[in-house]
């Protein structure tokens, strides 16, 4: 069932939980466009310029980088997060971005947004221990993490060459994970159309 085939111009936003220049997670995100059907595209939003969350700054004129992040999320049909695991949890960089994007509470651009969660690590667990935290934080925002097998890329350094993921089996696995995200987007879209038709 290729529901996404009939949904044109799907825009995905990729967010890396690492702002390191040579980040493996960013390399994974950079490798996703060829795995998508022609109707879908992915852009990356780097978190380098997002300041630490401070409610004092979160008023009528939030920091420019935060406004750009929230607009990018609002305009995307779905998100792909790829994050390292730091001390068995999610890096502060990613949690901080989720915190900014989550306001106003329960009515933010994250509300209802389908999100594919991926983690990657040079270690053998693929960063999987961070995933529950990421999923929990997204649940608090009313986002919709894709329900599927975990995407946890172990020994990630061995699968990347020249800043791109090159391992065929990992690419195949990610292609299926992205199709699951696109399917969730299509399902939500058709549910929204149905309820608009009833209104
Ligand atoms: C503060 C810190 C904590 C880390 N904790 C873990 C960990 O708990 N599990 C793990 O697999 N790797 C851990 N690592 C290693 C990261 O997975 C590794 O640095 C990874 O390459 C970071 O992702 P990136 O390449 O996208 O920047 C840690 C690294 C740092 C800097």
CSV table of C-alpha atoms and ligand atoms in Angstrom, one decimal:
chain,number,residue,atom,x,y,z
A,1,UNK,CA,0.0,0.0,0.0
A,2,UNK,CA,1.8,3.1,-1.3
A,3,UNK,CA,-0.4,5.8,0.3
A,4,UNK,CA,2.4,8.4,0.0
A,5,UNK,CA,2.5,8.1,-3.8
A,6,UNK,CA,-0.7,10.1,-4.1
A,7,UNK,CA,0.4,12.8,-1.6
A,8,UNK,CA,2.4,15.4,-3.6
A,9,UNK,CA,5.2,17.6,-2.5
A,10,UNK,CA,6.0,16.3,0.9
A,11,UNK,CA,8.5,18.4,2.8
A,12,UNK,CA,10.6,16.8,5.5
A,13,UNK,CA,12.8,18.5,8.0
A,14,UNK,CA,15.9,16.8,9.3
A,15,UNK,CA,17.3,17.8,12.7
A,16,UNK,CA,20.5,16.4,14.0
A,17,UNK,CA,21.1,16.1,17.7
A,18,UNK,CA,24.7,16.9,17.1
A,19,UNK,CA,26.2,20.2,16.0
A,20,UNK,CA,29.7,18.7,15.6
A,21,UNK,CA,31.2,19.6,12.3
A,22,UNK,CA,31.9,15.9,11.4
A,23,UNK,CA,28.8,14.6,13.0
A,24,UNK,CA,27.8,11.1,12.0
A,25,UNK,CA,24.1,11.9,12.7
A,26,UNK,CA,24.2,14.9,10.4
A,27,UNK,CA,25.9,12.7,7.8
A,28,UNK,CA,23.0,10.2,8.1
A,29,UNK,CA,20.5,12.9,7.6
A,30,UNK,CA,22.5,14.3,4.6
A,31,UNK,CA,22.2,10.8,3.0
A,32,UNK,CA,18.4,10.5,3.0
A,33,UNK,CA,17.2,12.5,-0.1
A,34,UNK,CA,18.0,9.7,-2.6
A,35,UNK,CA,16.0,7.3,-0.4
A,36,UNK,CA,12.8,9.3,-0.8
A,37,UNK,CA,10.3,9.2,-3.7
A,38,UNK,CA,10.4,12.1,-6.2
A,39,UNK,CA,7.4,13.8,-4.5
A,40,UNK,CA,9.3,14.2,-1.2
A,41,UNK,CA,12.3,16.3,-0.2
A,42,UNK,CA,14.3,16.8,3.0
A,43,UNK,CA,16.1,19.8,4.3
A,44,UNK,CA,18.3,20.0,7.3
A,45,UNK,CA,17.9,22.5,10.1
A,46,UNK,CA,21.2,22.9,12.0
A,47,UNK,CA,20.8,23.7,15.7
A,48,UNK,CA,24.1,25.7,16.1
A,49,UNK,CA,22.4,29.0,16.6
A,50,UNK,CA,19.6,28.0,19.0
A,51,UNK,CA,20.3,29.6,22.4
A,52,UNK,CA,19.7,27.9,25.7
A,53,UNK,CA,16.0,28.0,26.5
A,54,UNK,CA,15.1,30.9,28.7
A,55,UNK,CA,11.4,31.7,29.2
A,56,UNK,CA,12.4,35.4,29.6
A,57,UNK,CA,13.4,35.4,25.9
A,58,UNK,CA,10.3,33.4,24.9
A,59,UNK,CA,7.9,36.3,24.6
A,60,UNK,CA,6.7,38.4,21.7
A,61,UNK,CA,10.1,38.6,20.1
A,62,UNK,CA,11.9,35.3,20.5
A,63,UNK,CA,15.5,34.8,19.2
A,64,UNK,CA,15.6,34.8,15.4
A,65,UNK,CA,17.1,31.3,15.2
A,66,UNK,CA,14.2,30.0,17.3
A,67,UNK,CA,11.6,31.7,15.0
A,68,UNK,CA,13.3,30.1,12.0
A,69,UNK,CA,13.2,26.7,13.7
A,70,UNK,CA,9.6,26.9,14.6
A,71,UNK,CA,8.7,28.1,11.1
A,72,UNK,CA,10.6,25.3,9.5
A,73,UNK,CA,8.8,22.8,11.7
A,74,UNK,CA,5.4,24.3,11.0
A,75,UNK,CA,6.1,24.2,7.2
A,76,UNK,CA,7.3,20.6,7.2
A,77,UNK,CA,4.9,17.7,6.8
A,78,UNK,CA,7.1,15.6,9.0
A,79,UNK,CA,10.4,15.5,10.9
A,80,UNK,CA,13.4,13.2,10.9
A,81,UNK,CA,15.5,13.4,14.0
A,82,UNK,CA,18.9,11.7,14.1
A,83,UNK,CA,20.7,12.0,17.4
A,84,UNK,CA,23.6,10.6,19.2
A,85,UNK,CA,23.2,9.1,22.7
A,86,UNK,CA,25.0,11.1,25.4
A,87,UNK,CA,25.3,9.3,28.7
A,88,UNK,CA,22.4,7.0,27.9
A,89,UNK,CA,20.1,9.9,27.1
A,90,UNK,CA,19.4,12.6,24.5
A,91,UNK,CA,22.0,15.4,24.1
A,92,UNK,CA,21.1,18.7,25.6
A,93,UNK,CA,21.3,20.3,22.2
A,94,UNK,CA,18.3,18.3,21.0
A,95,UNK,CA,16.3,18.6,24.2
A,96,UNK,CA,16.8,22.3,24.2
A,97,UNK,CA,15.5,22.6,20.6
A,98,UNK,CA,12.5,20.5,21.5
A,99,UNK,CA,11.8,22.7,24.5
A,100,UNK,CA,11.9,25.9,22.4
A,101,UNK,CA,9.8,24.3,19.6
A,102,UNK,CA,7.2,23.0,22.2
A,103,UNK,CA,5.9,26.4,23.1
A,104,UNK,CA,3.1,27.4,23.4
A,105,UNK,CA,2.4,24.2,25.3
A,106,UNK,CA,0.1,21.7,23.5
A,107,UNK,CA,-0.4,24.2,20.6
A,108,UNK,CA,3.1,24.4,19.2
A,109,UNK,CA,4.3,23.6,15.7
A,110,UNK,CA,5.2,20.1,17.0
A,111,UNK,CA,1.6,19.3,17.8
A,112,UNK,CA,0.4,16.4,15.5
A,113,UNK,CA,3.7,16.4,13.6
A,114,UNK,CA,4.8,12.9,12.5
A,115,UNK,CA,8.4,12.3,13.6
A,116,UNK,CA,10.8,9.6,12.6
A,117,UNK,CA,13.3,9.0,15.4
A,118,UNK,CA,16.8,7.7,14.6
A,119,UNK,CA,19.9,7.4,16.7
A,120,UNK,CA,23.4,6.6,15.7
A,121,UNK,CA,26.6,5.8,17.6
A,122,UNK,CA,30.1,4.4,17.1
A,123,UNK,CA,29.1,1.9,19.8
A,124,UNK,CA,27.2,-1.3,19.4
A,125,UNK,CA,23.9,-0.1,20.8
A,126,UNK,CA,23.4,2.5,18.1
A,127,UNK,CA,22.4,5.1,20.7
A,128,UNK,CA,19.1,3.3,21.3
A,129,UNK,CA,19.1,4.2,25.0
A,130,UNK,CA,18.3,7.8,24.0
A,131,UNK,CA,15.2,6.9,22.1
A,132,UNK,CA,12.8,6.6,25.1
A,133,UNK,CA,13.8,10.1,26.2
A,134,UNK,CA,13.3,11.5,22.8
A,135,UNK,CA,9.9,9.8,22.4
A,136,UNK,CA,8.8,10.9,25.8
A,137,UNK,CA,9.7,14.6,25.2
A,138,UNK,CA,7.9,14.5,21.8
A,139,UNK,CA,4.8,12.9,23.5
A,140,UNK,CA,4.7,15.9,25.9
A,141,UNK,CA,4.5,18.2,22.8
A,142,UNK,CA,1.7,16.1,21.2
A,143,UNK,CA,3.9,15.3,18.3
A,144,UNK,CA,3.4,11.9,16.7
A,145,UNK,CA,6.5,9.7,16.7
A,146,UNK,CA,6.3,7.0,14.1
A,147,UNK,CA,5.5,3.6,15.7
A,148,UNK,CA,7.9,1.1,14.2
A,149,UNK,CA,11.1,-0.8,15.0
A,150,UNK,CA,13.8,1.4,16.4
A,151,UNK,CA,16.2,3.0,13.9
A,152,UNK,CA,19.4,2.7,15.8
A,153,UNK,CA,22.6,2.7,13.7
A,154,UNK,CA,25.4,0.9,15.5
A,155,UNK,CA,29.1,1.2,14.5
A,156,UNK,CA,28.0,4.3,12.5
A,157,UNK,CA,31.6,5.4,11.7
A,158,UNK,CA,32.2,2.3,9.7
A,159,UNK,CA,29.1,3.0,7.6
A,160,UNK,CA,30.0,6.5,6.5
A,161,UNK,CA,32.4,7.7,3.9
A,162,UNK,CA,33.1,11.3,2.9
A,163,UNK,CA,30.3,12.6,5.0
A,164,UNK,CA,27.7,10.2,3.5
A,165,UNK,CA,26.1,7.0,4.6
A,166,UNK,CA,27.3,4.3,2.2
A,167,UNK,CA,26.4,1.0,3.9
A,168,UNK,CA,23.7,-0.7,1.6
A,169,UNK,CA,21.9,-2.5,4.4
A,170,UNK,CA,21.6,0.6,6.5
A,171,UNK,CA,20.4,2.6,3.5
A,172,UNK,CA,17.8,-0.1,2.8
A,173,UNK,CA,16.6,0.0,6.4
A,174,UNK,CA,16.3,3.8,6.3
A,175,UNK,CA,14.4,3.7,3.0
A,176,UNK,CA,11.7,1.5,4.7
A,177,UNK,CA,11.7,3.8,7.8
A,178,UNK,CA,11.2,6.8,5.7
A,179,UNK,CA,8.3,5.1,3.8
A,180,UNK,CA,6.7,4.4,7.2
A,181,UNK,CA,7.0,8.2,8.0
A,182,UNK,CA,5.5,9.1,4.6
A,183,UNK,CA,2.7,6.6,5.2
A,184,UNK,CA,1.9,8.2,8.6
A,185,UNK,CA,1.9,11.6,6.9
A,186,UNK,CA,-0.5,10.4,4.2
A,187,UNK,CA,-2.8,8.8,6.8
A,188,UNK,CA,-3.0,11.9,8.9
A,189,UNK,CA,-3.6,14.0,5.8
A,190,UNK,CA,-6.5,11.8,4.6
A,191,UNK,CA,-8.0,11.8,8.1
A,192,UNK,CA,-7.8,15.6,8.2
A,193,UNK,CA,-9.4,15.8,4.7
A,194,UNK,CA,-12.2,13.5,5.8
A,195,UNK,CA,-13.0,15.5,8.9
A,196,UNK,CA,-12.8,18.8,7.0
A,197,UNK,CA,-15.4,17.2,4.5
A,198,UNK,CA,-17.7,16.4,7.4
A,199,UNK,CA,-17.5,19.8,9.0
B,1,LIG,C1,29.2,13.7,26.5
B,1,LIG,C2,29.2,12.4,25.7
B,1,LIG,C3,28.5,11.3,26.1
B,1,LIG,C4,28.5,10.2,25.3
B,1,LIG,N1,27.7,9.1,25.8
B,1,LIG,C5,27.5,8.1,24.9
B,1,LIG,C6,26.6,7.0,25.3
B,1,LIG,O1,26.0,7.0,26.3
B,1,LIG,N2,26.5,6.0,24.4
B,1,LIG,C7,27.1,6.0,23.2
B,1,LIG,O2,26.9,5.1,22.4
B,1,LIG,N3,28.0,7.0,22.8
B,1,LIG,C8,28.2,8.0,23.7
B,1,LIG,N4,29.0,9.0,23.3
B,1,LIG,C9,29.8,8.9,22.0
B,1,LIG,C10,28.9,9.5,20.9
B,1,LIG,O3,28.0,8.5,20.5
B,1,LIG,C11,29.8,9.8,19.8
B,1,LIG,O4,30.7,10.9,20.2
B,1,LIG,C12,29.0,10.2,18.5
B,1,LIG,O5,29.9,10.2,17.4
B,1,LIG,C13,28.4,11.5,18.6
B,1,LIG,O6,27.5,11.7,17.5
B,1,LIG,P1,27.9,12.6,16.3
B,1,LIG,O7,29.0,11.9,15.5
B,1,LIG,O8,26.7,12.8,15.5
B,1,LIG,O9,28.5,13.9,16.8
B,1,LIG,C14,29.1,10.2,24.1
B,1,LIG,C15,29.8,11.3,23.6
B,1,LIG,C16,29.9,12.4,24.4
B,1,LIG,C17,30.6,13.6,23.9
